[in-house]
XYZ file of C-alpha atoms in Angstrom:
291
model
C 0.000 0.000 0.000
C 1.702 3.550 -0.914
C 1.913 6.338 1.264
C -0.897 8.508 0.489
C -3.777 5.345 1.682
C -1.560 5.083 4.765
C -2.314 8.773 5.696
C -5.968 9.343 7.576
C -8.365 10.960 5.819
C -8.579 15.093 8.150
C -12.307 15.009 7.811
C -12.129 11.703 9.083
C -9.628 12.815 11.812
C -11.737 15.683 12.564
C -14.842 14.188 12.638
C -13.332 11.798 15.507
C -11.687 14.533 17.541
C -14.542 16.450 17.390
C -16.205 13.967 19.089
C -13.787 13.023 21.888
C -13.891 16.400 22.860
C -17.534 16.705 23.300
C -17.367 13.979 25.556
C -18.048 14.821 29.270
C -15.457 13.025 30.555
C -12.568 14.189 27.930
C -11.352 17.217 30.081
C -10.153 14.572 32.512
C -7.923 12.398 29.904
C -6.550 16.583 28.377
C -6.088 17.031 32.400
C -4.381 13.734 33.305
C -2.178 14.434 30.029
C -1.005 17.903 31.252
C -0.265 16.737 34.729
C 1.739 13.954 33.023
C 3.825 15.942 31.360
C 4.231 18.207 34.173
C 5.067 15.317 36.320
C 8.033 14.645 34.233
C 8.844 18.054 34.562
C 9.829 18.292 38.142
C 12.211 14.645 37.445
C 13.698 15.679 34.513
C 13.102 19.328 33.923
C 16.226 19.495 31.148
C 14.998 16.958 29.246
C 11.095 17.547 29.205
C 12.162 21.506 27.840
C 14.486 19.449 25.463
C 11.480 17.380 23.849
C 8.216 18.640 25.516
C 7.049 21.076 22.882
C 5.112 19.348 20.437
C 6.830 19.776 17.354
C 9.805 18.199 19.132
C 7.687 15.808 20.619
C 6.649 14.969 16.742
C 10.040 14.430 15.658
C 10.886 12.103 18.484
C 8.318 10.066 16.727
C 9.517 10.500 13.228
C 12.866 9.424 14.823
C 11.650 6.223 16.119
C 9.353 6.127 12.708
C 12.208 5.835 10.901
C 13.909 3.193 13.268
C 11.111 1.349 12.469
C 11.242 1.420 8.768
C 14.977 0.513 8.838
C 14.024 -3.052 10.687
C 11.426 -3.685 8.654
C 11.624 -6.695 5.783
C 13.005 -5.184 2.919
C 13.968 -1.899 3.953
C 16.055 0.724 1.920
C 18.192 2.271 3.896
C 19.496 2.193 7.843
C 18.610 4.021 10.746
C 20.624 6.940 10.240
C 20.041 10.988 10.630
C 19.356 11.299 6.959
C 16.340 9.399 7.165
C 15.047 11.401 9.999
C 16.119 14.464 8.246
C 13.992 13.591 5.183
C 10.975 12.815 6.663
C 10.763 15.874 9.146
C 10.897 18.205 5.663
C 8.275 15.509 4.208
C 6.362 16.610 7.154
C 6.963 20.107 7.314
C 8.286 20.596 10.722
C 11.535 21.879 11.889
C 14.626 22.572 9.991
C 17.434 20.582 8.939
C 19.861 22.228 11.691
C 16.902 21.998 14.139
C 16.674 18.586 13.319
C 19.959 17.733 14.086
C 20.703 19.719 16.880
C 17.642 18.223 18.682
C 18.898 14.653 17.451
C 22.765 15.060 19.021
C 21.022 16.271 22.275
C 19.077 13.300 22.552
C 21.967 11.715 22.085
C 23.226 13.456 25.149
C 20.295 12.376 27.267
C 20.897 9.032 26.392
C 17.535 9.004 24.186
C 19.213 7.750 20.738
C 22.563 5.751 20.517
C 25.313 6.271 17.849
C 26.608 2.899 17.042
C 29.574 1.885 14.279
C 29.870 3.142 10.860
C 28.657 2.210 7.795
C 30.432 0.627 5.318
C 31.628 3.400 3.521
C 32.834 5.597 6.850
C 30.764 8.527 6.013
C 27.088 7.490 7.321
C 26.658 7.387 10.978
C 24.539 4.865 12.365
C 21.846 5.689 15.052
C 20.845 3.226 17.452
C 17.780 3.396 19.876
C 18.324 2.193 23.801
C 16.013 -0.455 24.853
C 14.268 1.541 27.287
C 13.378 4.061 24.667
C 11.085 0.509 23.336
C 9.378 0.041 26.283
C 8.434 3.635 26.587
C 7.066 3.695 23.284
C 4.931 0.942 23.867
C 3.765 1.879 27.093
C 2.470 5.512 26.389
C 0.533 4.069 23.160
C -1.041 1.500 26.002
C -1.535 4.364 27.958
C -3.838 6.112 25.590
C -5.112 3.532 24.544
C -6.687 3.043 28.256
C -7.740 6.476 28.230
C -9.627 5.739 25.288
C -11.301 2.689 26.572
C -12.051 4.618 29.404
C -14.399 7.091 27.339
C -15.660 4.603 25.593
C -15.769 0.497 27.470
C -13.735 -0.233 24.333
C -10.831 -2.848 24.544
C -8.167 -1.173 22.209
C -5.101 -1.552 25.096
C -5.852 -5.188 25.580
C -6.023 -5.872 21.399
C -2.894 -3.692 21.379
C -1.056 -6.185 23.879
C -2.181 -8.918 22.664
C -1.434 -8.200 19.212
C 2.575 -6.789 18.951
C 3.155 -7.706 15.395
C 0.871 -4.476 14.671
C 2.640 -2.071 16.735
C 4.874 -0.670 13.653
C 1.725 0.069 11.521
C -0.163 1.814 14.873
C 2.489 3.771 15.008
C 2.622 4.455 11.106
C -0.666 5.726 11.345
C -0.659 7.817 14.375
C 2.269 9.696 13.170
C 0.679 9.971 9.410
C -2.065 11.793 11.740
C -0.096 13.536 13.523
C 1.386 15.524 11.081
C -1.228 16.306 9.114
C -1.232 20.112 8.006
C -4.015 21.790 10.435
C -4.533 19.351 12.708
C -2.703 18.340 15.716
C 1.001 19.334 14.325
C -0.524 23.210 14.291
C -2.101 23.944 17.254
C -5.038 26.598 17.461
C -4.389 30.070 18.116
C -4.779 30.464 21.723
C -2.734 27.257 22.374
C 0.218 28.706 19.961
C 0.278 31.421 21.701
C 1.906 29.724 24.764
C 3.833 26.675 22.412
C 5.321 29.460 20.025
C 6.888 31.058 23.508
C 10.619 29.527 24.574
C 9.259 26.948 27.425
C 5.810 28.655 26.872
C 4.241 25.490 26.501
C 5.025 24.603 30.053
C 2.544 28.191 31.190
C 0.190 26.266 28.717
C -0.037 22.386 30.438
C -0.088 24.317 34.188
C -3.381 26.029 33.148
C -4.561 22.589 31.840
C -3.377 20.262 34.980
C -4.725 23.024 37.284
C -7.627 24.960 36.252
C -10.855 24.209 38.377
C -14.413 24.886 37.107
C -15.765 28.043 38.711
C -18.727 28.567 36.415
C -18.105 29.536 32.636
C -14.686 30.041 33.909
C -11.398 28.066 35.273
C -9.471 29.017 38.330
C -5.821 28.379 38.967
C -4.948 29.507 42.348
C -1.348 30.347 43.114
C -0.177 31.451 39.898
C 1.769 34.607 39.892
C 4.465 35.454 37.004
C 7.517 35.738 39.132
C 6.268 31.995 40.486
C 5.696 30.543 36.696
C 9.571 32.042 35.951
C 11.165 30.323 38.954
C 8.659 27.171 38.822
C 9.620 26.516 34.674
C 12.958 27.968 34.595
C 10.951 30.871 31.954
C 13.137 34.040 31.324
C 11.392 36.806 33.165
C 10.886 38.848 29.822
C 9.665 35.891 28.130
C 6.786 35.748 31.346
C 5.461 39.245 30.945
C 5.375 38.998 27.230
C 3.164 35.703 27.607
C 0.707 37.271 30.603
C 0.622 40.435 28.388
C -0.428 38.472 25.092
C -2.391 35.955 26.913
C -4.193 38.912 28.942
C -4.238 40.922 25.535
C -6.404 38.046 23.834
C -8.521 37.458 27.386
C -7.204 33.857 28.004
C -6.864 34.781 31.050
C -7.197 37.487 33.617
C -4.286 38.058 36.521
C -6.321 38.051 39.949
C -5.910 38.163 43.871
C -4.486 35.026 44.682
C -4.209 33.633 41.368
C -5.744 33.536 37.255
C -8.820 33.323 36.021
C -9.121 31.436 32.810
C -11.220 31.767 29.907
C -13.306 29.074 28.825
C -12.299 29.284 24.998
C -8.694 28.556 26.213
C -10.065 25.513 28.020
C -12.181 24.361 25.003
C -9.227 25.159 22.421
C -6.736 23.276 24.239
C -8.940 19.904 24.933
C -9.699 20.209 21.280
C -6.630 20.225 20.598
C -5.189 17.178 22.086
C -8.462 15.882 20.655
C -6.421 15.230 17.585
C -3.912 13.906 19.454
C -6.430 10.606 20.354
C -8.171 10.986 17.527
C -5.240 10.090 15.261
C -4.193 7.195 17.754
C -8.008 6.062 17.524
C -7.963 6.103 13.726
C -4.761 3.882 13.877
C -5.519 1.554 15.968
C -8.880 0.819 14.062
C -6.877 0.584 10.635
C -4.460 -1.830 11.699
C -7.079 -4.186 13.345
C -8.879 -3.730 9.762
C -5.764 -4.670 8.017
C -6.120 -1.627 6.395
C -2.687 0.316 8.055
């Protein structure tokens, strides 16, 4: 099957996000998400600002993507950078520089191993640590659950049960992924935060934190010079974020805390909407046999 039936169909994807995020129990998967993230925060703060914005995030998929295609029967070339390299541009995302500065940093982190040459000395071979596997695995069981959750379905227990499809779920959740206009460009108000150095850190604490106070969210606590010292944020960076944010009436800078528009709320579970949606869409094409 050639690329273009491998990639989801965005009405399709749209259609499905659409409806995730009108169900009344979503805002607690887009909630448990955040707090995830932020959770890895506090035990690994370098490396979460290293990969936690999502078009990093994206290419550590592409990355493992391509690790994928090199171990598959038949395949063209090795896991190498060049690979990575080509289908990040396929994609649209990052630069070539971008690309490989974020790769040699993962290297750093021990998230992708350089292992001998190739044949002819010039091509560096890349390598990924066996933890990195597990990992993988385990956050697409993950939302998978999350899924079932909203739904009594049983895609984590088909997805353990059934390994040999893991490369093809993960085929089609990053072919959804990066889809122009859907979950690789986030909306507006979300941006707004994600486009910011570290910003999208601001972005998953309003998320993880915000309690229902009528049409609007509460997040006690937050104060600029506290979101700068809690996220390692430049101080400029802060009140350029909190002026934008307060500009566009995200949110509004209280005693005791921020008050946070609903729209923000409703954009951001939208967004990572797409996020499930896309994983949903795999899943169900590579149980079809159609991945």
């Amino acid at each position: 099957m050639d690329q273009m039936n491998r990639m989801p169909r965005p009405e399709a994807l749209a259609e499905r996000a659409a409806a995730l995020a009108a169900h009344p129990a979503f805002h607690h998967v887009a909630r448990a998400g955040a707090q995830g993230l932020l959770a890895m925060y506090d035990q690994n703060p370098e490396l979460v600002r290293l990969i936690g914005n999502h078009q990093k995030w994206l290419l550590t998929g592409l990355i493992y993507g391509a690790y994928l295609k090199s171990i598959a029967p038949g395949a063209a070339r090795p896991f190498c950078a060049a690979q990575v390299i080509e289908d990040a541009d396929a994609a649209g995302i990052l630069s070539r520089n971008t690309v490989q500065q974020t790769m040699d940093a993962m290297a750093g982190y021990g998230l992708l191993d350089r292992t001998d040459h190739a044949d002819d000395g010039r091509v560096v071979l890349l390598g990924i640590p066996d933890h990195i596997h597990d990992s993988t695995r385990g956050w697409l069981a993950m939302h998978c659950q999350a899924l079932d959750g909203l739904d009594g379905g049983n895609r984590a227990a088909r997805f353990v049960s059934r390994p040999e499809l893991f490369a093809a779920i993960h085929r089609g959740l990053m072919a959804g992924l990066t889809l122009p206009g859907g979950w690789r460009d986030p909306p507006e108000d979300v941006a707004l935060f994600y486009d910011a150095r570290h910003g999208f850190l601001l972005a998953e604490h309003l998320a993880a934190t915000a309690e229902a106070e009528g049409s609007r969210f509460w997040v006690a606590g937050l104060t600029r010079s506290g979101v700068s010292r809690r996220y390692g944020i430049g101080r400029s960076t802060v009140h350029r974020l909190f002026q934008a944010a307060e500009a566009k009436g995200l949110f509004c800078l209280g005693d005791g805390g921020v008050t946070v528009s609903s729209g923000f709320m409703a954009s951001y579970a939208g967004w990572q909407a797409l996020k499930f949606a896309a994983l949903d869409l795999a899943v169900e094409r590579a149980f079809s046999g159609d991945a």
